[in-house]
Amino acid sequence: MINREWHLLSRPVGWPKPEDFALVETEVPRPGEGQVLVRNEYLSVDPYMRGRMSAAKSYAAPYELGRPMQGGAVGEVVASEAEGIAVGDHVLHFGGWREYAAVNARSAVKVDPAAAPLPAYLGVLGMTGLTAYAGLLRTASFKEGDAVFVSGAAGAVGGQVGQIARLKGASRVIGSAGSDEKVRLLTEEYGFDAAFNYKSGPVAEQLRAAAPDGVDVYFDNVGGEHLEAAIGSLNLGGRIAICGMISVYNNTEPAPGPKNLARLIQTRGRIEGFLVGDHYDLQLEFVREVGAWVRSGELKYRQTVVEGIENTLEAFLGVLRGDNTGKMIVKL
């Protein structure tokens, strides 16, 4: 049997190029002791993967050249050499970017396709969902009555942040997105109080118009101009949670920082970065609360699905371009 997997051939400089990657045919691996063989059904492509393509020291090890890349995936177990996971079970794991993966059973999580569609475990009930939950409620210390601004609000994380804030009693929820269609999604389906297309004018001006009384929490997925605008609109005691800065991921030179950081002195504001891996203690609480909202229809989510292992790279590049609405998923 043939297995297809994506390898990184060279480290991208600036925007990743197709020649930096190769779709390689290999034999389907055999699971070793304590491992399971998974036939992947859905793969996740996410912005953080761009950082792993660089050799620079970061919170996650760089992808190895000439080796299969990694990422979230969910699929069916077709062979097992581990107790507790049987053939026919479905598991969530990090052996993505390939059709078949032999993974250690202790790092695989069984999921129930009857409880939620399998792609949901890569998004709204998976890592991106927990990122939204932990970043808003713990890192940004959200409290009822806060006015919340979310950048990249039509993405997998941002859309969930805004809805959780609304469900938890935010006084106002504002989002930015990259198209008028996404802006309508935020206000008409996700329940944001206001939203704007950041391509239509200066972010600071549009944010002031959408939040004339300022913001108490800013959830940052974009960085750059958005971060500077949020600092400018931050209220006394405001908090900023840095989740991602997709606007600078492909820069070849360091991006300049916000010019108005001194305003944090006046507002006693706080900026804090976070990683979802530091907050897995919230997993059970997250699944219980968000799962209930998803089942009741109170929390809505979108997915952009690309079909075929051969299109995984294009799906990833689409995330960097902002082509996706909600979570970008590859269906095998």
Short mmCIF file of C-alpha atoms in Angstrom, two decimals:
data_model
loop_
_atom_site.label_atom_id
_atom_site.label_comp_id
_atom_site.label_asym_id
_atom_site.label_seq_id
_atom_site.Cartn_x
_atom_site.Cartn_y
_atom_site.Cartn_z
CA MET A 1 0.00 0.00 0.00
CA ILE A 2 1.17 3.51 -0.86
CA ASN A 3 1.17 6.38 1.60
CA ARG A 4 1.48 9.98 0.46
CA GLU A 5 3.01 12.58 2.78
CA TRP A 6 4.18 16.17 2.48
CA HIS A 7 7.87 16.90 3.12
CA LEU A 8 9.59 20.25 3.64
CA LEU A 9 12.53 20.45 1.20
CA SER A 10 13.86 23.92 1.99
CA ARG A 11 13.10 26.62 4.52
CA PRO A 12 10.94 29.35 2.98
CA VAL A 13 12.21 32.92 2.83
CA GLY A 14 9.24 35.27 2.82
CA TRP A 15 6.15 33.64 1.36
CA PRO A 16 6.42 29.84 1.08
CA LYS A 17 6.79 28.62 -2.51
CA PRO A 18 5.64 25.28 -3.97
CA GLU A 19 9.24 24.29 -4.65
CA ASP A 20 9.91 24.39 -0.89
CA PHE A 21 7.73 21.27 -0.54
CA ALA A 22 7.16 17.86 -2.10
CA LEU A 23 4.36 15.30 -1.95
CA VAL A 24 6.27 12.04 -1.48
CA GLU A 25 5.10 8.45 -1.92
CA THR A 26 6.21 6.02 0.81
CA GLU A 27 5.09 2.67 2.15
CA VAL A 28 2.33 2.65 4.73
CA PRO A 29 4.11 2.38 8.09
CA ARG A 30 3.64 -0.49 10.50
CA PRO A 31 2.72 0.40 14.09
CA GLY A 32 5.31 -0.52 16.72
CA GLU A 33 4.65 -1.55 20.28
CA GLY A 34 2.37 0.98 21.97
CA GLN A 35 1.42 2.54 18.62
CA VAL A 36 -1.64 2.66 16.39
CA LEU A 37 -1.86 3.07 12.62
CA VAL A 38 -4.35 5.74 11.64
CA ARG A 39 -5.90 6.30 8.24
CA ASN A 40 -6.34 10.04 8.33
CA GLU A 41 -9.71 11.39 7.24
CA TYR A 42 -9.25 15.11 7.96
CA LEU A 43 -6.14 17.26 8.33
CA SER A 44 -5.70 20.67 9.93
CA VAL A 45 -3.63 23.48 8.44
CA ASP A 46 -2.93 26.41 10.74
CA PRO A 47 -0.98 29.70 10.76
CA TYR A 48 1.48 28.51 13.44
CA MET A 49 2.86 25.99 10.96
CA ARG A 50 4.61 28.81 9.12
CA GLY A 51 6.86 29.33 12.14
CA ARG A 52 7.82 25.65 12.22
CA MET A 53 9.08 25.93 8.65
CA SER A 54 11.82 28.27 9.90
CA ALA A 55 14.96 27.13 11.67
CA ALA A 56 14.63 29.95 14.20
CA LYS A 57 14.27 28.91 17.83
CA SER A 58 10.65 28.99 18.91
CA TYR A 59 8.18 27.28 21.23
CA ALA A 60 7.93 24.29 18.84
CA ALA A 61 10.72 22.41 17.11
CA PRO A 62 11.25 23.28 13.42
CA TYR A 63 10.06 20.83 10.82
CA GLU A 64 12.92 18.59 9.69
CA LEU A 65 13.98 18.93 6.08
CA GLY A 66 13.20 15.88 3.99
CA ARG A 67 10.85 14.50 6.63
CA PRO A 68 7.04 14.51 6.84
CA MET A 69 5.58 17.62 8.43
CA GLN A 70 3.24 17.43 11.40
CA GLY A 71 -0.12 18.86 12.29
CA GLY A 72 -3.49 18.04 13.74
CA ALA A 73 -5.39 15.16 12.15
CA VAL A 74 -8.31 12.90 12.90
CA GLY A 75 -8.91 9.46 11.46
CA GLU A 76 -9.76 5.81 11.91
CA VAL A 77 -7.46 3.29 13.57
CA VAL A 78 -6.74 0.48 11.07
CA ALA A 79 -4.14 -1.41 13.14
CA SER A 80 -3.32 -1.32 16.84
CA GLU A 81 -0.43 -2.50 18.97
CA ALA A 82 -1.66 -0.61 22.02
CA GLU A 83 -4.06 -1.31 24.84
CA GLY A 84 -7.10 0.91 25.10
CA ILE A 85 -7.39 1.81 21.42
CA ALA A 86 -8.93 -0.72 19.04
CA VAL A 87 -9.25 -1.04 15.30
CA GLY A 88 -12.26 1.02 14.26
CA ASP A 89 -11.78 3.69 16.92
CA HIS A 90 -11.34 7.28 15.79
CA VAL A 91 -8.51 9.34 17.25
CA LEU A 92 -7.20 12.88 17.22
CA HIS A 93 -3.42 13.15 16.88
CA PHE A 94 -0.58 15.22 15.38
CA GLY A 95 0.52 12.98 12.52
CA GLY A 96 -1.00 15.20 9.86
CA TRP A 97 0.18 16.20 6.37
CA ARG A 98 -0.04 12.49 5.33
CA GLU A 99 -2.57 9.81 4.52
CA TYR A 100 -1.46 7.20 7.08
CA ALA A 101 0.33 7.81 10.38
CA ALA A 102 1.79 5.48 13.00
CA VAL A 103 1.40 7.37 16.27
CA ASN A 104 2.06 6.62 19.92
CA ALA A 105 -1.21 5.69 21.59
CA ARG A 106 -0.43 7.84 24.63
CA SER A 107 -0.43 10.96 22.42
CA ALA A 108 -3.66 10.04 20.60
CA VAL A 109 -7.08 11.04 21.93
CA LYS A 110 -10.15 8.94 21.18
CA VAL A 111 -13.06 10.95 19.78
CA ASP A 112 -16.66 10.00 19.16
CA PRO A 113 -17.96 10.68 15.61
CA ALA A 114 -21.50 10.19 16.92
CA ALA A 115 -21.13 13.07 19.38
CA ALA A 116 -19.81 15.59 16.86
CA PRO A 117 -18.67 15.56 13.23
CA LEU A 118 -15.01 14.52 12.98
CA PRO A 119 -13.79 17.89 11.57
CA ALA A 120 -15.17 19.63 14.66
CA TYR A 121 -12.45 17.97 16.74
CA LEU A 122 -9.87 19.92 14.70
CA GLY A 123 -11.70 23.22 15.15
CA VAL A 124 -14.55 24.31 17.36
CA LEU A 125 -14.02 21.44 19.84
CA GLY A 126 -10.30 21.09 19.22
CA MET A 127 -7.11 23.08 19.58
CA THR A 128 -8.41 26.23 17.93
CA GLY A 129 -11.50 26.21 20.14
CA LEU A 130 -9.46 25.77 23.30
CA THR A 131 -7.17 28.56 22.11
CA ALA A 132 -10.13 30.91 21.92
CA TYR A 133 -11.52 29.80 25.28
CA ALA A 134 -8.26 29.98 27.24
CA GLY A 135 -7.00 33.14 25.59
CA LEU A 136 -10.17 35.11 26.28
CA LEU A 137 -11.16 33.82 29.69
CA ARG A 138 -7.77 33.20 31.29
CA THR A 139 -5.09 35.27 29.52
CA ALA A 140 -7.29 38.30 28.84
CA SER A 141 -9.18 37.86 32.14
CA PHE A 142 -12.50 38.58 30.45
CA LYS A 143 -15.31 39.63 32.75
CA GLU A 144 -18.98 40.34 32.18
CA GLY A 145 -19.54 43.82 30.81
CA ASP A 146 -16.21 44.05 28.95
CA ALA A 147 -16.12 45.50 25.45
CA VAL A 148 -14.13 43.08 23.28
CA PHE A 149 -12.31 43.61 19.98
CA VAL A 150 -11.14 40.59 17.95
CA SER A 151 -8.93 40.74 14.87
CA GLY A 152 -9.08 37.99 12.28
CA ALA A 153 -12.59 37.50 13.61
CA ALA A 154 -13.85 35.33 10.76
CA GLY A 155 -11.09 32.78 11.33
CA ALA A 156 -11.31 29.60 13.35
CA VAL A 157 -10.12 31.19 16.61
CA GLY A 158 -11.45 34.72 16.21
CA GLY A 159 -15.03 33.76 15.41
CA GLN A 160 -15.18 31.62 18.52
CA VAL A 161 -13.63 34.31 20.73
CA GLY A 162 -16.31 36.82 19.79
CA GLN A 163 -19.16 34.39 20.35
CA ILE A 164 -17.83 33.22 23.72
CA ALA A 165 -17.52 36.85 24.79
CA ARG A 166 -21.11 37.50 23.73
CA LEU A 167 -22.38 34.38 25.53
CA LYS A 168 -20.45 35.40 28.66
CA GLY A 169 -22.03 38.85 28.79
CA ALA A 170 -19.78 41.25 26.89
CA SER A 171 -21.18 44.75 26.64
CA ARG A 172 -20.01 45.00 23.02
CA VAL A 173 -18.17 42.70 20.61
CA ILE A 174 -16.32 44.14 17.61
CA GLY A 175 -14.51 42.18 14.93
CA SER A 176 -12.31 42.89 11.94
CA ALA A 177 -12.15 40.74 8.82
CA GLY A 178 -10.77 40.91 5.31
CA SER A 179 -13.92 41.07 3.18
CA ASP A 180 -17.42 42.52 3.26
CA GLU A 181 -18.82 38.97 3.10
CA LYS A 182 -16.92 38.01 6.26
CA VAL A 183 -18.08 41.19 7.98
CA ARG A 184 -21.69 40.19 7.28
CA LEU A 185 -21.00 36.73 8.70
CA LEU A 186 -19.78 38.29 11.95
CA THR A 187 -22.79 40.51 12.48
CA GLU A 188 -25.58 38.45 10.91
CA GLU A 189 -24.62 34.93 12.00
CA TYR A 190 -22.09 35.15 14.83
CA GLY A 191 -23.87 37.95 16.70
CA PHE A 192 -21.06 40.53 16.79
CA ASP A 193 -22.35 44.02 17.60
CA ALA A 194 -20.13 45.61 14.97
CA ALA A 195 -17.53 44.58 12.42
CA PHE A 196 -15.45 46.20 9.73
CA ASN A 197 -13.36 45.31 6.69
CA TYR A 198 -9.80 46.28 7.58
CA LYS A 199 -9.02 46.74 3.88
CA SER A 200 -11.58 49.56 3.62
CA GLY A 201 -9.63 52.14 5.59
CA PRO A 202 -7.28 52.76 8.53
CA VAL A 203 -7.94 50.24 11.28
CA ALA A 204 -7.68 52.84 14.06
CA GLU A 205 -10.38 55.02 12.50
CA GLN A 206 -12.72 52.10 11.87
CA LEU A 207 -12.21 50.76 15.39
CA ARG A 208 -12.98 54.13 16.98
CA ALA A 209 -16.19 54.32 14.96
CA ALA A 210 -17.20 50.78 15.95
CA ALA A 211 -16.20 51.19 19.61
CA PRO A 212 -16.60 54.89 20.49
CA ASP A 213 -16.34 54.09 24.21
CA GLY A 214 -13.13 52.10 23.76
CA VAL A 215 -12.35 48.44 24.36
CA ASP A 216 -11.50 46.54 27.53
CA VAL A 217 -10.15 43.40 25.85
CA TYR A 218 -8.33 42.95 22.56
CA PHE A 219 -7.75 39.43 21.25
CA ASP A 220 -4.95 39.68 18.70
CA ASN A 221 -4.62 37.27 15.80
CA VAL A 222 -3.06 39.75 13.37
CA GLY A 223 -0.56 42.13 14.97
CA GLY A 224 0.78 45.17 13.11
CA GLU A 225 -1.70 47.95 12.46
CA HIS A 226 -4.42 46.12 14.40
CA LEU A 227 -2.35 45.95 17.58
CA GLU A 228 -1.47 49.64 17.40
CA ALA A 229 -5.13 50.54 16.85
CA ALA A 230 -6.23 48.44 19.81
CA ILE A 231 -3.70 50.09 22.12
CA GLY A 232 -5.07 53.44 20.97
CA SER A 233 -8.62 52.43 21.93
CA LEU A 234 -7.77 50.58 25.14
CA ASN A 235 -9.71 51.59 28.24
CA LEU A 236 -8.34 51.93 31.74
CA GLY A 237 -7.17 48.50 32.92
CA GLY A 238 -7.51 47.03 29.43
CA ARG A 239 -5.99 43.66 28.56
CA ILE A 240 -4.51 42.42 25.30
CA ALA A 241 -4.04 38.69 24.63
CA ILE A 242 -1.54 37.95 21.87
CA CYS A 243 -2.58 34.74 20.12
CA GLY A 244 -0.98 35.26 16.71
CA MET A 245 0.45 37.90 14.38
CA ILE A 246 -0.29 36.54 10.94
CA SER A 247 0.39 39.90 9.29
CA VAL A 248 4.14 39.53 9.94
CA TYR A 249 4.71 35.77 9.54
CA ASN A 250 6.17 36.08 6.05
CA ASN A 251 8.21 39.22 6.63
CA THR A 252 11.89 38.99 5.72
CA GLU A 253 12.77 41.86 8.09
CA PRO A 254 11.61 42.38 11.69
CA ALA A 255 8.33 44.25 11.80
CA PRO A 256 8.33 47.57 13.68
CA GLY A 257 6.46 47.53 16.97
CA PRO A 258 3.47 49.75 17.79
CA LYS A 259 4.40 53.42 18.05
CA ASN A 260 1.99 54.06 20.93
CA LEU A 261 3.15 51.58 23.59
CA ALA A 262 3.59 54.47 26.03
CA ARG A 263 -0.21 54.67 26.19
CA LEU A 264 -0.14 51.50 28.29
CA ILE A 265 1.24 53.62 31.12
CA GLN A 266 -1.78 55.89 31.00
CA THR A 267 -4.29 53.05 30.74
CA ARG A 268 -2.38 50.66 33.06
CA GLY A 269 -2.93 48.24 30.22
CA ARG A 270 -1.48 44.76 29.96
CA ILE A 271 -0.23 42.78 26.96
CA GLU A 272 0.35 39.06 27.39
CA GLY A 273 1.17 36.36 24.89
CA PHE A 274 0.00 32.78 25.39
CA LEU A 275 0.22 29.26 23.99
CA VAL A 276 -2.69 26.87 24.08
CA GLY A 277 -0.35 24.10 25.29
CA ASP A 278 -0.10 25.85 28.65
CA HIS A 279 -3.83 25.58 29.24
CA TYR A 280 -4.80 21.95 28.69
CA ASP A 281 -6.01 21.86 32.28
CA LEU A 282 -9.07 23.71 30.93
CA GLN A 283 -9.85 20.95 28.40
CA LEU A 284 -12.68 19.23 30.27
CA GLU A 285 -14.32 22.52 31.27
CA PHE A 286 -13.94 23.79 27.69
CA VAL A 287 -15.49 20.72 26.06
CA ARG A 288 -18.35 20.68 28.54
CA GLU A 289 -19.27 24.35 28.16
CA VAL A 290 -18.54 24.91 24.47
CA GLY A 291 -19.92 21.50 23.50
CA ALA A 292 -23.24 22.46 25.09
CA TRP A 293 -23.31 25.75 23.16
CA VAL A 294 -22.57 23.96 19.89
CA ARG A 295 -25.31 21.37 20.49
CA SER A 296 -27.86 24.07 21.38
CA GLY A 297 -26.94 26.17 18.36
CA GLU A 298 -25.93 29.13 20.53
CA LEU A 299 -22.36 28.97 19.19
CA LYS A 300 -22.01 28.69 15.43
CA TYR A 301 -18.97 27.77 13.41
CA ARG A 302 -17.85 27.61 9.81
CA GLN A 303 -15.33 25.43 8.04
CA THR A 304 -13.58 25.80 4.72
CA VAL A 305 -12.98 22.31 3.34
CA VAL A 306 -10.41 21.50 0.67
CA GLU A 307 -10.46 17.96 -0.73
CA GLY A 308 -7.44 15.79 -1.45
CA ILE A 309 -4.01 15.26 0.12
CA GLU A 310 -2.49 16.80 -3.01
CA ASN A 311 -4.17 20.13 -2.16
CA THR A 312 -2.92 20.36 1.44
CA LEU A 313 -0.18 22.86 0.61
CA GLU A 314 -2.58 25.11 -1.28
CA ALA A 315 -4.98 24.96 1.67
CA PHE A 316 -2.17 26.06 3.99
CA LEU A 317 -1.18 28.93 1.70
CA GLY A 318 -4.86 29.88 1.61
CA VAL A 319 -4.81 30.29 5.40
CA LEU A 320 -1.89 32.71 5.11
CA ARG A 321 -3.78 34.65 2.44
CA GLY A 322 -6.97 34.71 4.50
CA ASP A 323 -8.97 32.67 2.00
CA ASN A 324 -10.71 30.64 4.69
CA THR A 325 -13.86 31.39 6.60
CA GLY A 326 -13.63 29.59 9.91
CA LYS A 327 -11.38 26.55 10.23
CA MET A 328 -9.44 25.38 7.18
CA ILE A 329 -9.77 21.60 6.86
CA VAL A 330 -8.38 19.15 4.32
CA LYS A 331 -10.60 16.15 3.63
CA LEU A 332 -8.80 13.03 2.44
#
